Amino acid sequence: MARNFFVWFALAAILCSLTAISAKVSESKEFVLTLDHSNFTRFLTQHNFVVVKFYAPWCWHSQNLAPEYEKAASVLSNHHPPIILAKFDADDEANKYLAKQYRIRGYPTVKIFRNGGQLIQEYRDSRRADYIVEYLKEQISPASVEIKSAEDASGLYCGSYREVFWRSIRTLMVQCGHGFK
């Protein structure tokens, strides 16, 4: 009887240890890709939509954005189509020429690269993860949806007229290239 108790106790201890280890592994997984001078341009040209945070490790604002940016990347890693969030140490000596090329004057600076880096937009909205996620989902979603039936229209969320108006304006400006450098 004591032997059975010991076996069950040992199995429970092992199971708890494995659960704790797997939780630590999933917590430590990074969803933000790290770019530098050696892979930056090639990576941008291979992807249609990439968000890059230009940062300096010593910068307090960069340090505050890091966990929120990671949370946003974690949520967006499951989005379809994928929304890639990356970081670029603009203060690293080897990376400074690229930071200068993209006119990085302060840290952190977040830029959205579209069409293989052909269109560049600076993200100037909130630095909270939920706002970043919502904004980027909005940016990648289609500007309009074809409604063929009443059932198609019943699932649409319109929000207030003011919200719909500004969302439409922002989407049109992005698609027409206004606000891009």
JSON list of C-alpha atoms in Angstrom, two decimals:
[
{"chain": "A", "resi": 1, "resn": "MET", "atom": "CA", "xyz": [0.00, 0.00, 0.00]},
{"chain": "A", "resi": 2, "resn": "ALA", "atom": "CA", "xyz": [2.81, 2.43, 0.92]},
{"chain": "A", "resi": 3, "resn": "ARG", "atom": "CA", "xyz": [4.57, 1.43, -2.29]},
{"chain": "A", "resi": 4, "resn": "ASN", "atom": "CA", "xyz": [1.50, 2.36, -4.41]},
{"chain": "A", "resi": 5, "resn": "PHE", "atom": "CA", "xyz": [1.29, 5.72, -2.64]},
{"chain": "A", "resi": 6, "resn": "PHE", "atom": "CA", "xyz": [4.96, 6.38, -3.37]},
{"chain": "A", "resi": 7, "resn": "VAL", "atom": "CA", "xyz": [4.51, 5.50, -7.06]},
{"chain": "A", "resi": 8, "resn": "TRP", "atom": "CA", "xyz": [1.47, 7.79, -7.40]},
{"chain": "A", "resi": 9, "resn": "PHE", "atom": "CA", "xyz": [3.25, 10.57, -5.52]},
{"chain": "A", "resi": 10, "resn": "ALA", "atom": "CA", "xyz": [6.30, 10.26, -7.80]},
{"chain": "A", "resi": 11, "resn": "LEU", "atom": "CA", "xyz": [4.12, 10.32, -10.92]},
{"chain": "A", "resi": 12, "resn": "ALA", "atom": "CA", "xyz": [2.26, 13.39, -9.67]},
{"chain": "A", "resi": 13, "resn": "ALA", "atom": "CA", "xyz": [5.55, 15.16, -8.94]},
{"chain": "A", "resi": 14, "resn": "ILE", "atom": "CA", "xyz": [6.87, 14.36, -12.42]},
{"chain": "A", "resi": 15, "resn": "LEU", "atom": "CA", "xyz": [3.63, 15.56, -14.03]},
{"chain": "A", "resi": 16, "resn": "CYS", "atom": "CA", "xyz": [3.77, 18.84, -12.08]},
{"chain": "A", "resi": 17, "resn": "SER", "atom": "CA", "xyz": [7.39, 19.34, -13.10]},
{"chain": "A", "resi": 18, "resn": "LEU", "atom": "CA", "xyz": [6.61, 18.75, -16.76]},
{"chain": "A", "resi": 19, "resn": "THR", "atom": "CA", "xyz": [3.67, 21.15, -16.62]},
{"chain": "A", "resi": 20, "resn": "ALA", "atom": "CA", "xyz": [5.86, 23.85, -15.05]},
{"chain": "A", "resi": 21, "resn": "ILE", "atom": "CA", "xyz": [8.59, 23.29, -17.64]},
{"chain": "A", "resi": 22, "resn": "SER", "atom": "CA", "xyz": [6.17, 23.50, -20.58]},
{"chain": "A", "resi": 23, "resn": "ALA", "atom": "CA", "xyz": [4.62, 26.67, -19.11]},
{"chain": "A", "resi": 24, "resn": "LYS", "atom": "CA", "xyz": [8.06, 28.28, -18.84]},
{"chain": "A", "resi": 25, "resn": "VAL", "atom": "CA", "xyz": [8.89, 27.29, -22.43]},
{"chain": "A", "resi": 26, "resn": "SER", "atom": "CA", "xyz": [5.68, 28.82, -23.78]},
{"chain": "A", "resi": 27, "resn": "GLU", "atom": "CA", "xyz": [6.16, 31.97, -21.67]},
{"chain": "A", "resi": 28, "resn": "SER", "atom": "CA", "xyz": [9.72, 32.40, -22.89]},
{"chain": "A", "resi": 29, "resn": "LYS", "atom": "CA", "xyz": [8.90, 31.93, -26.59]},
{"chain": "A", "resi": 30, "resn": "GLU", "atom": "CA", "xyz": [9.57, 35.13, -28.47]},
{"chain": "A", "resi": 31, "resn": "PHE", "atom": "CA", "xyz": [7.16, 36.12, -31.21]},
{"chain": "A", "resi": 32, "resn": "VAL", "atom": "CA", "xyz": [9.02, 39.26, -32.30]},
{"chain": "A", "resi": 33, "resn": "LEU", "atom": "CA", "xyz": [11.64, 38.51, -34.95]},
{"chain": "A", "resi": 34, "resn": "THR", "atom": "CA", "xyz": [15.06, 40.10, -34.65]},
{"chain": "A", "resi": 35, "resn": "LEU", "atom": "CA", "xyz": [16.43, 41.81, -37.75]},
{"chain": "A", "resi": 36, "resn": "ASP", "atom": "CA", "xyz": [19.81, 43.41, -38.34]},
{"chain": "A", "resi": 37, "resn": "HIS", "atom": "CA", "xyz": [21.89, 44.81, -41.21]},
{"chain": "A", "resi": 38, "resn": "SER", "atom": "CA", "xyz": [22.58, 41.31, -42.58]},
{"chain": "A", "resi": 39, "resn": "ASN", "atom": "CA", "xyz": [18.95, 40.23, -43.08]},
{"chain": "A", "resi": 40, "resn": "PHE", "atom": "CA", "xyz": [16.80, 43.38, -43.00]},
{"chain": "A", "resi": 41, "resn": "THR", "atom": "CA", "xyz": [16.45, 44.20, -46.70]},
{"chain": "A", "resi": 42, "resn": "ARG", "atom": "CA", "xyz": [16.15, 40.59, -47.80]},
{"chain": "A", "resi": 43, "resn": "PHE", "atom": "CA", "xyz": [13.46, 39.91, -45.18]},
{"chain": "A", "resi": 44, "resn": "LEU", "atom": "CA", "xyz": [11.40, 42.94, -46.20]},
{"chain": "A", "resi": 45, "resn": "THR", "atom": "CA", "xyz": [11.49, 42.04, -49.89]},
{"chain": "A", "resi": 46, "resn": "GLN", "atom": "CA", "xyz": [10.24, 38.52, -49.09]},
{"chain": "A", "resi": 47, "resn": "HIS", "atom": "CA", "xyz": [7.15, 39.67, -47.17]},
{"chain": "A", "resi": 48, "resn": "ASN", "atom": "CA", "xyz": [4.13, 41.74, -48.09]},
{"chain": "A", "resi": 49, "resn": "PHE", "atom": "CA", "xyz": [3.39, 43.20, -44.65]},
{"chain": "A", "resi": 50, "resn": "VAL", "atom": "CA", "xyz": [5.99, 43.61, -41.88]},
{"chain": "A", "resi": 51, "resn": "VAL", "atom": "CA", "xyz": [5.95, 45.85, -38.80]},
{"chain": "A", "resi": 52, "resn": "VAL", "atom": "CA", "xyz": [9.39, 46.85, -37.53]},
{"chain": "A", "resi": 53, "resn": "LYS", "atom": "CA", "xyz": [10.22, 48.47, -34.22]},
{"chain": "A", "resi": 54, "resn": "PHE", "atom": "CA", "xyz": [13.45, 50.46, -34.45]},
{"chain": "A", "resi": 55, "resn": "TYR", "atom": "CA", "xyz": [14.80, 50.68, -30.90]},
{"chain": "A", "resi": 56, "resn": "ALA", "atom": "CA", "xyz": [17.81, 51.34, -28.72]},
{"chain": "A", "resi": 57, "resn": "PRO", "atom": "CA", "xyz": [18.43, 48.89, -25.85]},
{"chain": "A", "resi": 58, "resn": "TRP", "atom": "CA", "xyz": [19.30, 51.71, -23.43]},
{"chain": "A", "resi": 59, "resn": "CYS", "atom": "CA", "xyz": [16.17, 53.75, -24.22]},
{"chain": "A", "resi": 60, "resn": "TRP", "atom": "CA", "xyz": [13.53, 53.80, -21.47]},
{"chain": "A", "resi": 61, "resn": "HIS", "atom": "CA", "xyz": [10.68, 54.21, -23.98]},
{"chain": "A", "resi": 62, "resn": "SER", "atom": "CA", "xyz": [11.99, 51.25, -26.00]},
{"chain": "A", "resi": 63, "resn": "GLN", "atom": "CA", "xyz": [12.16, 49.15, -22.84]},
{"chain": "A", "resi": 64, "resn": "ASN", "atom": "CA", "xyz": [8.56, 50.07, -21.96]},
{"chain": "A", "resi": 65, "resn": "LEU", "atom": "CA", "xyz": [7.28, 49.20, -25.43]},
{"chain": "A", "resi": 66, "resn": "ALA", "atom": "CA", "xyz": [9.06, 45.81, -25.54]},
{"chain": "A", "resi": 67, "resn": "PRO", "atom": "CA", "xyz": [6.57, 43.75, -23.45]},
{"chain": "A", "resi": 68, "resn": "GLU", "atom": "CA", "xyz": [3.53, 45.33, -25.14]},
{"chain": "A", "resi": 69, "resn": "TYR", "atom": "CA", "xyz": [5.04, 44.74, -28.58]},
{"chain": "A", "resi": 70, "resn": "GLU", "atom": "CA", "xyz": [5.77, 41.11, -27.63]},
{"chain": "A", "resi": 71, "resn": "LYS", "atom": "CA", "xyz": [2.16, 40.63, -26.43]},
{"chain": "A", "resi": 72, "resn": "ALA", "atom": "CA", "xyz": [0.87, 42.06, -29.70]},
{"chain": "A", "resi": 73, "resn": "ALA", "atom": "CA", "xyz": [3.19, 39.78, -31.69]},
{"chain": "A", "resi": 74, "resn": "SER", "atom": "CA", "xyz": [1.97, 36.80, -29.69]},
{"chain": "A", "resi": 75, "resn": "VAL", "atom": "CA", "xyz": [-1.67, 37.56, -30.52]},
{"chain": "A", "resi": 76, "resn": "LEU", "atom": "CA", "xyz": [-0.93, 38.38, -34.17]},
{"chain": "A", "resi": 77, "resn": "SER", "atom": "CA", "xyz": [1.10, 35.19, -34.68]},
{"chain": "A", "resi": 78, "resn": "ASN", "atom": "CA", "xyz": [-2.23, 33.34, -34.91]},
{"chain": "A", "resi": 79, "resn": "HIS", "atom": "CA", "xyz": [-3.80, 35.80, -37.34]},
{"chain": "A", "resi": 80, "resn": "HIS", "atom": "CA", "xyz": [-4.57, 34.81, -40.91]},
{"chain": "A", "resi": 81, "resn": "PRO", "atom": "CA", "xyz": [-2.95, 36.19, -43.01]},
{"chain": "A", "resi": 82, "resn": "PRO", "atom": "CA", "xyz": [0.12, 36.41, -40.78]},
{"chain": "A", "resi": 83, "resn": "ILE", "atom": "CA", "xyz": [1.14, 39.77, -39.37]},
{"chain": "A", "resi": 84, "resn": "ILE", "atom": "CA", "xyz": [4.87, 39.79, -38.71]},
{"chain": "A", "resi": 85, "resn": "LEU", "atom": "CA", "xyz": [6.32, 41.99, -35.96]},
{"chain": "A", "resi": 86, "resn": "ALA", "atom": "CA", "xyz": [10.07, 42.46, -35.92]},
{"chain": "A", "resi": 87, "resn": "LYS", "atom": "CA", "xyz": [12.61, 44.56, -34.05]},
{"chain": "A", "resi": 88, "resn": "PHE", "atom": "CA", "xyz": [15.77, 46.27, -35.24]},
{"chain": "A", "resi": 89, "resn": "ASP", "atom": "CA", "xyz": [18.46, 47.61, -32.90]},
{"chain": "A", "resi": 90, "resn": "ALA", "atom": "CA", "xyz": [19.00, 50.98, -34.56]},
{"chain": "A", "resi": 91, "resn": "ASP", "atom": "CA", "xyz": [21.70, 51.92, -32.05]},
{"chain": "A", "resi": 92, "resn": "ASP", "atom": "CA", "xyz": [23.99, 49.02, -32.96]},
{"chain": "A", "resi": 93, "resn": "GLU", "atom": "CA", "xyz": [26.96, 50.42, -34.86]},
{"chain": "A", "resi": 94, "resn": "ALA", "atom": "CA", "xyz": [26.56, 47.91, -37.73]},
{"chain": "A", "resi": 95, "resn": "ASN", "atom": "CA", "xyz": [22.87, 48.86, -38.11]},
{"chain": "A", "resi": 96, "resn": "LYS", "atom": "CA", "xyz": [23.15, 52.65, -37.94]},
{"chain": "A", "resi": 97, "resn": "TYR", "atom": "CA", "xyz": [23.40, 53.21, -41.69]},
{"chain": "A", "resi": 98, "resn": "LEU", "atom": "CA", "xyz": [20.04, 51.45, -42.22]},
{"chain": "A", "resi": 99, "resn": "ALA", "atom": "CA", "xyz": [18.47, 53.41, -39.39]},
{"chain": "A", "resi": 100, "resn": "LYS", "atom": "CA", "xyz": [19.66, 56.60, -41.06]},
{"chain": "A", "resi": 101, "resn": "GLN", "atom": "CA", "xyz": [18.33, 55.41, -44.43]},
{"chain": "A", "resi": 102, "resn": "TYR", "atom": "CA", "xyz": [14.85, 54.97, -42.88]},
{"chain": "A", "resi": 103, "resn": "ARG", "atom": "CA", "xyz": [15.08, 58.33, -41.08]},
{"chain": "A", "resi": 104, "resn": "ILE", "atom": "CA", "xyz": [15.01, 56.98, -37.55]},
{"chain": "A", "resi": 105, "resn": "ARG", "atom": "CA", "xyz": [15.44, 60.03, -35.33]},
{"chain": "A", "resi": 106, "resn": "GLY", "atom": "CA", "xyz": [13.99, 58.79, -32.04]},
{"chain": "A", "resi": 107, "resn": "TYR", "atom": "CA", "xyz": [13.42, 55.58, -30.17]},
{"chain": "A", "resi": 108, "resn": "PRO", "atom": "CA", "xyz": [11.33, 53.59, -30.48]},
{"chain": "A", "resi": 109, "resn": "THR", "atom": "CA", "xyz": [10.03, 54.21, -33.97]},
{"chain": "A", "resi": 110, "resn": "VAL", "atom": "CA", "xyz": [7.58, 51.70, -35.43]},
{"chain": "A", "resi": 111, "resn": "LYS", "atom": "CA", "xyz": [7.17, 51.46, -39.18]},
{"chain": "A", "resi": 112, "resn": "ILE", "atom": "CA", "xyz": [4.88, 49.35, -41.33]},
{"chain": "A", "resi": 113, "resn": "PHE", "atom": "CA", "xyz": [6.48, 48.03, -44.52]},
{"chain": "A", "resi": 114, "resn": "ARG", "atom": "CA", "xyz": [4.16, 46.92, -47.33]},
{"chain": "A", "resi": 115, "resn": "ASN", "atom": "CA", "xyz": [4.72, 45.36, -50.74]},
{"chain": "A", "resi": 116, "resn": "GLY", "atom": "CA", "xyz": [8.24, 44.16, -50.04]},
{"chain": "A", "resi": 117, "resn": "GLY", "atom": "CA", "xyz": [9.24, 47.45, -48.44]},
{"chain": "A", "resi": 118, "resn": "GLN", "atom": "CA", "xyz": [8.01, 49.63, -51.32]},
{"chain": "A", "resi": 119, "resn": "LEU", "atom": "CA", "xyz": [5.47, 51.47, -49.13]},
{"chain": "A", "resi": 120, "resn": "ILE", "atom": "CA", "xyz": [6.41, 52.64, -45.65]},
{"chain": "A", "resi": 121, "resn": "GLN", "atom": "CA", "xyz": [4.07, 54.05, -43.05]},
{"chain": "A", "resi": 122, "resn": "GLU", "atom": "CA", "xyz": [4.98, 55.14, -39.55]},
{"chain": "A", "resi": 123, "resn": "TYR", "atom": "CA", "xyz": [2.81, 53.82, -36.73]},
{"chain": "A", "resi": 124, "resn": "ARG", "atom": "CA", "xyz": [2.08, 56.68, -34.31]},
{"chain": "A", "resi": 125, "resn": "ASP", "atom": "CA", "xyz": [-0.84, 55.27, -32.34]},
{"chain": "A", "resi": 126, "resn": "SER", "atom": "CA", "xyz": [-1.03, 53.87, -28.80]},
{"chain": "A", "resi": 127, "resn": "ARG", "atom": "CA", "xyz": [1.77, 51.65, -27.52]},
{"chain": "A", "resi": 128, "resn": "ARG", "atom": "CA", "xyz": [-0.58, 49.26, -25.71]},
{"chain": "A", "resi": 129, "resn": "ALA", "atom": "CA", "xyz": [-0.73, 45.73, -27.09]},
{"chain": "A", "resi": 130, "resn": "ASP", "atom": "CA", "xyz": [-4.49, 45.69, -27.63]},
{"chain": "A", "resi": 131, "resn": "TYR", "atom": "CA", "xyz": [-4.36, 48.93, -29.65]},
{"chain": "A", "resi": 132, "resn": "ILE", "atom": "CA", "xyz": [-1.43, 47.69, -31.73]},
{"chain": "A", "resi": 133, "resn": "VAL", "atom": "CA", "xyz": [-3.28, 44.45, -32.49]},
{"chain": "A", "resi": 134, "resn": "GLU", "atom": "CA", "xyz": [-6.52, 46.21, -33.44]},
{"chain": "A", "resi": 135, "resn": "TYR", "atom": "CA", "xyz": [-4.76, 48.78, -35.64]},
{"chain": "A", "resi": 136, "resn": "LEU", "atom": "CA", "xyz": [-2.71, 46.18, -37.52]},
{"chain": "A", "resi": 137, "resn": "LYS", "atom": "CA", "xyz": [-5.68, 43.88, -38.05]},
{"chain": "A", "resi": 138, "resn": "GLU", "atom": "CA", "xyz": [-7.54, 46.85, -39.48]},
{"chain": "A", "resi": 139, "resn": "GLN", "atom": "CA", "xyz": [-4.62, 47.68, -41.77]},
{"chain": "A", "resi": 140, "resn": "ILE", "atom": "CA", "xyz": [-4.39, 44.21, -43.24]},
{"chain": "A", "resi": 141, "resn": "SER", "atom": "CA", "xyz": [-8.13, 43.60, -43.63]},
{"chain": "A", "resi": 142, "resn": "PRO", "atom": "CA", "xyz": [-9.84, 44.33, -46.95]},
{"chain": "A", "resi": 143, "resn": "ALA", "atom": "CA", "xyz": [-11.24, 47.83, -47.37]},
{"chain": "A", "resi": 144, "resn": "SER", "atom": "CA", "xyz": [-14.62, 46.51, -48.43]},
{"chain": "A", "resi": 145, "resn": "VAL", "atom": "CA", "xyz": [-16.60, 43.30, -48.56]},
{"chain": "A", "resi": 146, "resn": "GLU", "atom": "CA", "xyz": [-18.99, 42.28, -51.31]},
{"chain": "A", "resi": 147, "resn": "ILE", "atom": "CA", "xyz": [-22.45, 41.69, -49.89]},
{"chain": "A", "resi": 148, "resn": "LYS", "atom": "CA", "xyz": [-24.46, 39.26, -52.00]},
{"chain": "A", "resi": 149, "resn": "SER", "atom": "CA", "xyz": [-27.30, 38.46, -49.63]},
{"chain": "A", "resi": 150, "resn": "ALA", "atom": "CA", "xyz": [-29.10, 39.60, -46.49]},
{"chain": "A", "resi": 151, "resn": "GLU", "atom": "CA", "xyz": [-27.26, 36.87, -44.57]},
{"chain": "A", "resi": 152, "resn": "ASP", "atom": "CA", "xyz": [-23.92, 38.38, -45.61]},
{"chain": "A", "resi": 153, "resn": "ALA", "atom": "CA", "xyz": [-25.02, 41.77, -44.28]},
{"chain": "A", "resi": 154, "resn": "SER", "atom": "CA", "xyz": [-26.41, 40.44, -40.99]},
{"chain": "A", "resi": 155, "resn": "GLY", "atom": "CA", "xyz": [-22.97, 39.53, -39.63]},
{"chain": "A", "resi": 156, "resn": "LEU", "atom": "CA", "xyz": [-21.37, 42.89, -40.32]},
{"chain": "A", "resi": 157, "resn": "TYR", "atom": "CA", "xyz": [-20.56, 45.25, -37.47]},
{"chain": "A", "resi": 158, "resn": "CYS", "atom": "CA", "xyz": [-20.98, 48.85, -38.47]},
{"chain": "A", "resi": 159, "resn": "GLY", "atom": "CA", "xyz": [-20.32, 50.74, -35.24]},
{"chain": "A", "resi": 160, "resn": "SER", "atom": "CA", "xyz": [-21.11, 54.40, -35.02]},
{"chain": "A", "resi": 161, "resn": "TYR", "atom": "CA", "xyz": [-21.24, 56.53, -38.15]},
{"chain": "A", "resi": 162, "resn": "ARG", "atom": "CA", "xyz": [-18.27, 58.51, -36.91]},
{"chain": "A", "resi": 163, "resn": "GLU", "atom": "CA", "xyz": [-16.20, 55.36, -36.35]},
{"chain": "A", "resi": 164, "resn": "VAL", "atom": "CA", "xyz": [-17.10, 53.97, -39.77]},
{"chain": "A", "resi": 165, "resn": "PHE", "atom": "CA", "xyz": [-16.30, 57.32, -41.43]},
{"chain": "A", "resi": 166, "resn": "TRP", "atom": "CA", "xyz": [-12.81, 57.62, -39.90]},
{"chain": "A", "resi": 167, "resn": "ARG", "atom": "CA", "xyz": [-12.01, 53.95, -40.47]},
{"chain": "A", "resi": 168, "resn": "SER", "atom": "CA", "xyz": [-12.97, 54.38, -44.14]},
{"chain": "A", "resi": 169, "resn": "ILE", "atom": "CA", "xyz": [-10.88, 57.54, -44.51]},
{"chain": "A", "resi": 170, "resn": "ARG", "atom": "CA", "xyz": [-7.86, 55.91, -42.86]},
{"chain": "A", "resi": 171, "resn": "THR", "atom": "CA", "xyz": [-8.18, 52.82, -45.08]},
{"chain": "A", "resi": 172, "resn": "LEU", "atom": "CA", "xyz": [-8.50, 54.90, -48.25]},
{"chain": "A", "resi": 173, "resn": "MET", "atom": "CA", "xyz": [-5.46, 57.00, -47.33]},
{"chain": "A", "resi": 174, "resn": "VAL", "atom": "CA", "xyz": [-3.38, 53.89, -46.75]},
{"chain": "A", "resi": 175, "resn": "GLN", "atom": "CA", "xyz": [-4.47, 52.27, -50.00]},
{"chain": "A", "resi": 176, "resn": "CYS", "atom": "CA", "xyz": [-3.88, 55.43, -52.01]},
{"chain": "A", "resi": 177, "resn": "GLY", "atom": "CA", "xyz": [-0.40, 55.85, -50.58]},
{"chain": "A", "resi": 178, "resn": "HIS", "atom": "CA", "xyz": [-1.06, 59.03, -48.61]},
{"chain": "A", "resi": 179, "resn": "GLY", "atom": "CA", "xyz": [0.96, 59.25, -45.44]},
{"chain": "A", "resi": 180, "resn": "PHE", "atom": "CA", "xyz": [3.65, 56.96, -46.87]},
{"chain": "A", "resi": 181, "resn": "LYS", "atom": "CA", "xyz": [7.25, 58.00, -47.25]}
]
